[in-house]
């Protein structure tokens, strides 16, 4: 059951990560990374993207959906 929960979220997580990867200097990308990782974050780096991916895998569905709204 847990696996199916994560499988349903995977496209949303990938959509968020793709947006941040493709638009690292956008306000939306920075907003997502600041909310998820560190309010004082200055820029989105490859390391930030790795940290974000790990965070999203563990985040509640509601949080993932909120980030999707930001980048969507």
PDB file of N, CA and C in Angstrom:
ATOM      1  N   UNK A   1       0.825  -1.193   0.000  1.00  0.00           N
ATOM      2  CA  UNK A   1       0.000   0.000   0.000  1.00  0.00           C
ATOM      3  C   UNK A   1       0.868   1.256   0.000  1.00  0.00           C
ATOM      4  N   UNK A   2       1.910   1.269   0.781  1.00  0.00           N
ATOM      5  CA  UNK A   2       2.809   2.426   0.821  1.00  0.00           C
ATOM      6  C   UNK A   2       3.437   2.675  -0.542  1.00  0.00           C
ATOM      7  N   UNK A   3       3.820   1.608  -1.230  1.00  0.00           N
ATOM      8  CA  UNK A   3       4.424   1.755  -2.540  1.00  0.00           C
ATOM      9  C   UNK A   3       3.476   2.402  -3.540  1.00  0.00           C
ATOM     10  N   UNK A   4       2.196   2.024  -3.495  1.00  0.00           N
ATOM     11  CA  UNK A   4       1.242   2.618  -4.419  1.00  0.00           C
ATOM     12  C   UNK A   4       1.041   4.096  -4.113  1.00  0.00           C
ATOM     13  N   UNK A   5       1.112   4.465  -2.847  1.00  0.00           N
ATOM     14  CA  UNK A   5       1.011   5.869  -2.458  1.00  0.00           C
ATOM     15  C   UNK A   5       2.146   6.667  -3.088  1.00  0.00           C
ATOM     16  N   UNK A   6       3.361   6.142  -3.003  1.00  0.00           N
ATOM     17  CA  UNK A   6       4.506   6.846  -3.578  1.00  0.00           C
ATOM     18  C   UNK A   6       4.447   6.856  -5.096  1.00  0.00           C
ATOM     19  N   UNK A   7       3.984   5.760  -5.700  1.00  0.00           N
ATOM     20  CA  UNK A   7       3.904   5.692  -7.152  1.00  0.00           C
ATOM     21  C   UNK A   7       2.964   6.767  -7.699  1.00  0.00           C
ATOM     22  N   UNK A   8       1.881   7.043  -7.007  1.00  0.00           N
ATOM     23  CA  UNK A   8       0.951   8.076  -7.444  1.00  0.00           C
ATOM     24  C   UNK A   8       1.539   9.470  -7.338  1.00  0.00           C
ATOM     25  N   UNK A   9       2.487   9.651  -6.442  1.00  0.00           N
ATOM     26  CA  UNK A   9       3.119  10.950  -6.246  1.00  0.00           C
ATOM     27  C   UNK A   9       4.309  11.171  -7.164  1.00  0.00           C
ATOM     28  N   UNK A  10       4.864  10.088  -7.695  1.00  0.00           N
ATOM     29  CA  UNK A  10       6.089  10.184  -8.488  1.00  0.00           C
ATOM     30  C   UNK A  10       5.979  11.165  -9.657  1.00  0.00           C
ATOM     31  N   UNK A  11       4.899  11.138 -10.442  1.00  0.00           N
ATOM     32  CA  UNK A  11       4.816  12.124 -11.538  1.00  0.00           C
ATOM     33  C   UNK A  11       4.821  13.562 -11.028  1.00  0.00           C
ATOM     34  N   UNK A  12       4.185  13.818  -9.902  1.00  0.00           N
ATOM     35  CA  UNK A  12       4.171  15.167  -9.332  1.00  0.00           C
ATOM     36  C   UNK A  12       5.567  15.569  -8.866  1.00  0.00           C
ATOM     37  N   UNK A  13       6.240  14.659  -8.218  1.00  0.00           N
ATOM     38  CA  UNK A  13       7.601  14.940  -7.752  1.00  0.00           C
ATOM     39  C   UNK A  13       8.508  15.212  -8.948  1.00  0.00           C
ATOM     40  N   UNK A  14       8.387  14.396  -9.988  1.00  0.00           N
ATOM     41  CA  UNK A  14       9.207  14.591 -11.191  1.00  0.00           C
ATOM     42  C   UNK A  14       8.896  15.924 -11.862  1.00  0.00           C
ATOM     43  N   UNK A  15       7.631  16.315 -11.872  1.00  0.00           N
ATOM     44  CA  UNK A  15       7.251  17.587 -12.475  1.00  0.00           C
ATOM     45  C   UNK A  15       7.886  18.754 -11.711  1.00  0.00           C
ATOM     46  N   UNK A  16       7.871  18.682 -10.391  1.00  0.00           N
ATOM     47  CA  UNK A  16       8.498  19.723  -9.565  1.00  0.00           C
ATOM     48  C   UNK A  16       9.995  19.767  -9.829  1.00  0.00           C
ATOM     49  N   UNK A  17      10.644  18.604  -9.787  1.00  0.00           N
ATOM     50  CA  UNK A  17      12.094  18.556  -9.994  1.00  0.00           C
ATOM     51  C   UNK A  17      12.473  19.014 -11.398  1.00  0.00           C
ATOM     52  N   UNK A  18      11.689  18.643 -12.408  1.00  0.00           N
ATOM     53  CA  UNK A  18      11.971  19.084 -13.775  1.00  0.00           C
ATOM     54  C   UNK A  18      11.880  20.601 -13.880  1.00  0.00           C
ATOM     55  N   UNK A  19      10.858  21.176 -13.255  1.00  0.00           N
ATOM     56  CA  UNK A  19      10.713  22.630 -13.303  1.00  0.00           C
ATOM     57  C   UNK A  19      11.911  23.309 -12.657  1.00  0.00           C
ATOM     58  N   UNK A  20      12.271  22.854 -11.456  1.00  0.00           N
ATOM     59  CA  UNK A  20      13.390  23.472 -10.733  1.00  0.00           C
ATOM     60  C   UNK A  20      14.690  23.280 -11.513  1.00  0.00           C
ATOM     61  N   UNK A  21      14.885  22.111 -12.103  1.00  0.00           N
ATOM     62  CA  UNK A  21      16.083  21.830 -12.895  1.00  0.00           C
ATOM     63  C   UNK A  21      16.165  22.740 -14.123  1.00  0.00           C
ATOM     64  N   UNK A  22      15.029  22.966 -14.773  1.00  0.00           N
ATOM     65  CA  UNK A  22      14.998  23.746 -16.004  1.00  0.00           C
ATOM     66  C   UNK A  22      14.916  25.256 -15.782  1.00  0.00           C
ATOM     67  N   UNK A  23      14.501  25.659 -14.580  1.00  0.00           N
ATOM     68  CA  UNK A  23      14.338  27.086 -14.271  1.00  0.00           C
ATOM     69  C   UNK A  23      14.940  27.408 -12.902  1.00  0.00           C
ATOM     70  N   UNK A  24      16.225  27.140 -12.713  1.00  0.00           N
ATOM     71  CA  UNK A  24      16.822  27.303 -11.376  1.00  0.00           C
ATOM     72  C   UNK A  24      16.834  28.745 -10.868  1.00  0.00           C
ATOM     73  N   UNK A  25      16.730  29.708 -11.763  1.00  0.00           N
ATOM     74  CA  UNK A  25      16.781  31.106 -11.335  1.00  0.00           C
ATOM     75  C   UNK A  25      15.395  31.725 -11.178  1.00  0.00           C
ATOM     76  N   UNK A  26      14.351  30.943 -11.393  1.00  0.00           N
ATOM     77  CA  UNK A  26      13.005  31.495 -11.265  1.00  0.00           C
ATOM     78  C   UNK A  26      12.622  31.659  -9.800  1.00  0.00           C
ATOM     79  N   UNK A  27      11.729  32.606  -9.573  1.00  0.00           N
ATOM     80  CA  UNK A  27      11.239  32.822  -8.222  1.00  0.00           C
ATOM     81  C   UNK A  27      10.526  31.574  -7.703  1.00  0.00           C
ATOM     82  N   UNK A  28       9.771  30.894  -8.568  1.00  0.00           N
ATOM     83  CA  UNK A  28       9.046  29.695  -8.147  1.00  0.00           C
ATOM     84  C   UNK A  28      10.002  28.606  -7.663  1.00  0.00           C
ATOM     85  N   UNK A  29      11.093  28.397  -8.401  1.00  0.00           N
ATOM     86  CA  UNK A  29      12.072  27.383  -7.988  1.00  0.00           C
ATOM     87  C   UNK A  29      12.689  27.737  -6.644  1.00  0.00           C
ATOM     88  N   UNK A  30      13.066  28.982  -6.500  1.00  0.00           N
ATOM     89  CA  UNK A  30      13.667  29.417  -5.243  1.00  0.00           C
ATOM     90  C   UNK A  30      12.659  29.318  -4.101  1.00  0.00           C
ATOM     91  N   UNK A  31      11.406  29.658  -4.369  1.00  0.00           N
ATOM     92  CA  UNK A  31      10.372  29.575  -3.332  1.00  0.00           C
ATOM     93  C   UNK A  31      10.190  28.139  -2.848  1.00  0.00           C
ATOM     94  N   UNK A  32      10.130  27.195  -3.788  1.00  0.00           N
ATOM     95  CA  UNK A  32       9.973  25.787  -3.412  1.00  0.00           C
ATOM     96  C   UNK A  32      11.164  25.331  -2.570  1.00  0.00           C
ATOM     97  N   UNK A  33      12.369  25.635  -3.031  1.00  0.00           N
ATOM     98  CA  UNK A  33      13.568  25.192  -2.309  1.00  0.00           C
ATOM     99  C   UNK A  33      13.676  25.849  -0.939  1.00  0.00           C
ATOM    100  N   UNK A  34      13.312  27.104  -0.840  1.00  0.00           N
ATOM    101  CA  UNK A  34      13.347  27.771   0.462  1.00  0.00           C
ATOM    102  C   UNK A  34      12.342  27.163   1.420  1.00  0.00           C
ATOM    103  N   UNK A  35      11.152  26.882   0.943  1.00  0.00           N
ATOM    104  CA  UNK A  35      10.125  26.286   1.818  1.00  0.00           C
ATOM    105  C   UNK A  35      10.504  24.877   2.231  1.00  0.00           C
ATOM    106  N   UNK A  36      11.063  24.125   1.305  1.00  0.00           N
ATOM    107  CA  UNK A  36      11.372  22.719   1.582  1.00  0.00           C
ATOM    108  C   UNK A  36      12.669  22.541   2.369  1.00  0.00           C
ATOM    109  N   UNK A  37      13.665  23.396   2.112  1.00  0.00           N
ATOM    110  CA  UNK A  37      15.005  23.115   2.617  1.00  0.00           C
ATOM    111  C   UNK A  37      15.568  24.166   3.567  1.00  0.00           C
ATOM    112  N   UNK A  38      15.540  25.423   3.144  1.00  0.00           N
ATOM    113  CA  UNK A  38      16.258  26.449   3.915  1.00  0.00           C
ATOM    114  C   UNK A  38      15.752  27.833   3.516  1.00  0.00           C
ATOM    115  N   UNK A  39      15.151  28.518   4.465  1.00  0.00           N
ATOM    116  CA  UNK A  39      14.591  29.845   4.173  1.00  0.00           C
ATOM    117  C   UNK A  39      15.646  30.839   3.710  1.00  0.00           C
ATOM    118  N   UNK A  40      16.890  30.634   4.063  1.00  0.00           N
ATOM    119  CA  UNK A  40      17.949  31.561   3.701  1.00  0.00           C
ATOM    120  C   UNK A  40      18.671  31.209   2.417  1.00  0.00           C
ATOM    121  N   UNK A  41      18.168  30.244   1.686  1.00  0.00           N
ATOM    122  CA  UNK A  41      18.811  29.798   0.450  1.00  0.00           C
ATOM    123  C   UNK A  41      18.899  30.940  -0.555  1.00  0.00           C
ATOM    124  N   UNK A  42      20.078  31.138  -1.128  1.00  0.00           N
ATOM    125  CA  UNK A  42      20.302  32.230  -2.088  1.00  0.00           C
ATOM    126  C   UNK A  42      20.122  31.813  -3.540  1.00  0.00           C
ATOM    127  N   UNK A  43      20.422  30.549  -3.850  1.00  0.00           N
ATOM    128  CA  UNK A  43      20.371  30.094  -5.234  1.00  0.00           C
ATOM    129  C   UNK A  43      20.114  28.592  -5.271  1.00  0.00           C
ATOM    130  N   UNK A  44      19.587  28.143  -6.391  1.00  0.00           N
ATOM    131  CA  UNK A  44      19.355  26.718  -6.611  1.00  0.00           C
ATOM    132  C   UNK A  44      20.578  26.162  -7.327  1.00  0.00           C
ATOM    133  N   UNK A  45      21.242  25.220  -6.683  1.00  0.00           N
ATOM    134  CA  UNK A  45      22.434  24.575  -7.226  1.00  0.00           C
ATOM    135  C   UNK A  45      22.143  23.093  -7.482  1.00  0.00           C
ATOM    136  N   UNK A  46      23.026  22.386  -8.164  1.00  0.00           N
ATOM    137  CA  UNK A  46      22.818  20.937  -8.317  1.00  0.00           C
ATOM    138  C   UNK A  46      22.685  20.221  -6.967  1.00  0.00           C
ATOM    139  N   UNK A  47      23.444  20.663  -5.980  1.00  0.00           N
ATOM    140  CA  UNK A  47      23.327  20.062  -4.641  1.00  0.00           C
ATOM    141  C   UNK A  47      21.952  20.338  -4.041  1.00  0.00           C
ATOM    142  N   UNK A  48      21.448  21.534  -4.255  1.00  0.00           N
ATOM    143  CA  UNK A  48      20.106  21.887  -3.780  1.00  0.00           C
ATOM    144  C   UNK A  48      19.077  20.965  -4.415  1.00  0.00           C
ATOM    145  N   UNK A  49      19.226  20.710  -5.689  1.00  0.00           N
ATOM    146  CA  UNK A  49      18.295  19.841  -6.401  1.00  0.00           C
ATOM    147  C   UNK A  49      18.314  18.426  -5.831  1.00  0.00           C
ATOM    148  N   UNK A  50      19.482  17.915  -5.514  1.00  0.00           N
ATOM    149  CA  UNK A  50      19.588  16.587  -4.888  1.00  0.00           C
ATOM    150  C   UNK A  50      18.893  16.567  -3.531  1.00  0.00           C
ATOM    151  N   UNK A  51      19.121  17.607  -2.743  1.00  0.00           N
ATOM    152  CA  UNK A  51      18.478  17.697  -1.425  1.00  0.00           C
ATOM    153  C   UNK A  51      16.962  17.794  -1.568  1.00  0.00           C
ATOM    154  N   UNK A  52      16.508  18.566  -2.555  1.00  0.00           N
ATOM    155  CA  UNK A  52      15.068  18.709  -2.786  1.00  0.00           C
ATOM    156  C   UNK A  52      14.448  17.369  -3.160  1.00  0.00           C
ATOM    157  N   UNK A  53      15.110  16.614  -4.020  1.00  0.00           N
ATOM    158  CA  UNK A  53      14.593  15.299  -4.417  1.00  0.00           C
ATOM    159  C   UNK A  53      14.408  14.399  -3.200  1.00  0.00           C
ATOM    160  N   UNK A  54      15.385  14.372  -2.326  1.00  0.00           N
ATOM    161  CA  UNK A  54      15.281  13.572  -1.113  1.00  0.00           C
ATOM    162  C   UNK A  54      14.159  14.047  -0.211  1.00  0.00           C
ATOM    163  N   UNK A  55      14.019  15.350  -0.095  1.00  0.00           N
ATOM    164  CA  UNK A  55      12.958  15.917   0.743  1.00  0.00           C
ATOM    165  C   UNK A  55      11.581  15.551   0.196  1.00  0.00           C
ATOM    166  N   UNK A  56      11.408  15.688  -1.109  1.00  0.00           N
ATOM    167  CA  UNK A  56      10.100  15.414  -1.707  1.00  0.00           C
ATOM    168  C   UNK A  56       9.695  13.955  -1.554  1.00  0.00           C
ATOM    169  N   UNK A  57      10.659  13.054  -1.581  1.00  0.00           N
ATOM    170  CA  UNK A  57      10.336  11.628  -1.402  1.00  0.00           C
ATOM    171  C   UNK A  57       9.733  11.362  -0.028  1.00  0.00           C
ATOM    172  N   UNK A  58      10.118  12.164   0.970  1.00  0.00           N
ATOM    173  CA  UNK A  58       9.651  11.960   2.341  1.00  0.00           C
ATOM    174  C   UNK A  58       8.491  12.880   2.725  1.00  0.00           C
ATOM    175  N   UNK A  59       8.234  13.890   1.919  1.00  0.00           N
ATOM    176  CA  UNK A  59       7.240  14.909   2.267  1.00  0.00           C
ATOM    177  C   UNK A  59       5.822  14.353   2.181  1.00  0.00           C
ATOM    178  N   UNK A  60       4.935  14.892   3.013  1.00  0.00           N
ATOM    179  CA  UNK A  60       3.520  14.505   2.917  1.00  0.00           C
ATOM    180  C   UNK A  60       2.937  14.905   1.557  1.00  0.00           C
ATOM    181  N   UNK A  61       1.934  14.188   1.130  1.00  0.00           N
ATOM    182  CA  UNK A  61       1.296  14.452  -0.152  1.00  0.00           C
ATOM    183  C   UNK A  61       0.836  15.899  -0.266  1.00  0.00           C
ATOM    184  N   UNK A  62       0.281  16.442   0.805  1.00  0.00           N
ATOM    185  CA  UNK A  62      -0.218  17.819   0.786  1.00  0.00           C
ATOM    186  C   UNK A  62       0.913  18.806   0.493  1.00  0.00           C
ATOM    187  N   UNK A  63       2.076  18.540   1.025  1.00  0.00           N
ATOM    188  CA  UNK A  63       3.222  19.412   0.783  1.00  0.00           C
ATOM    189  C   UNK A  63       3.660  19.329  -0.679  1.00  0.00           C
ATOM    190  N   UNK A  64       3.721  18.127  -1.212  1.00  0.00           N
ATOM    191  CA  UNK A  64       4.084  17.942  -2.618  1.00  0.00           C
ATOM    192  C   UNK A  64       3.083  18.682  -3.513  1.00  0.00           C
ATOM    193  N   UNK A  65       1.811  18.572  -3.203  1.00  0.00           N
ATOM    194  CA  UNK A  65       0.781  19.252  -3.992  1.00  0.00           C
ATOM    195  C   UNK A  65       0.931  20.769  -3.912  1.00  0.00           C
ATOM    196  N   UNK A  66       1.313  21.284  -2.750  1.00  0.00           N
ATOM    197  CA  UNK A  66       1.522  22.727  -2.604  1.00  0.00           C
ATOM    198  C   UNK A  66       2.678  23.186  -3.483  1.00  0.00           C
ATOM    199  N   UNK A  67       3.766  22.422  -3.514  1.00  0.00           N
ATOM    200  CA  UNK A  67       4.896  22.778  -4.375  1.00  0.00           C
ATOM    201  C   UNK A  67       4.522  22.693  -5.843  1.00  0.00           C
ATOM    202  N   UNK A  68       3.691  21.721  -6.178  1.00  0.00           N
ATOM    203  CA  UNK A  68       3.237  21.582  -7.561  1.00  0.00           C
ATOM    204  C   UNK A  68       2.423  22.808  -7.970  1.00  0.00           C
ATOM    205  N   UNK A  69       1.616  23.315  -7.060  1.00  0.00           N
ATOM    206  CA  UNK A  69       0.852  24.541  -7.341  1.00  0.00           C
ATOM    207  C   UNK A  69       1.787  25.721  -7.598  1.00  0.00           C
ATOM    208  N   UNK A  70       2.882  25.795  -6.873  1.00  0.00           N
ATOM    209  CA  UNK A  70       3.834  26.901  -7.038  1.00  0.00           C
ATOM    210  C   UNK A  70       4.473  26.860  -8.416  1.00  0.00           C
ATOM    211  N   UNK A  71       4.896  25.689  -8.844  1.00  0.00           N
ATOM    212  CA  UNK A  71       5.598  25.590 -10.127  1.00  0.00           C
ATOM    213  C   UNK A  71       4.655  25.392 -11.299  1.00  0.00           C
ATOM    214  N   UNK A  72       3.396  25.034 -11.014  1.00  0.00           N
ATOM    215  CA  UNK A  72       2.450  24.707 -12.062  1.00  0.00           C
ATOM    216  C   UNK A  72       1.942  25.889 -12.775  1.00  0.00           C
TER     217      UNK A  72
END
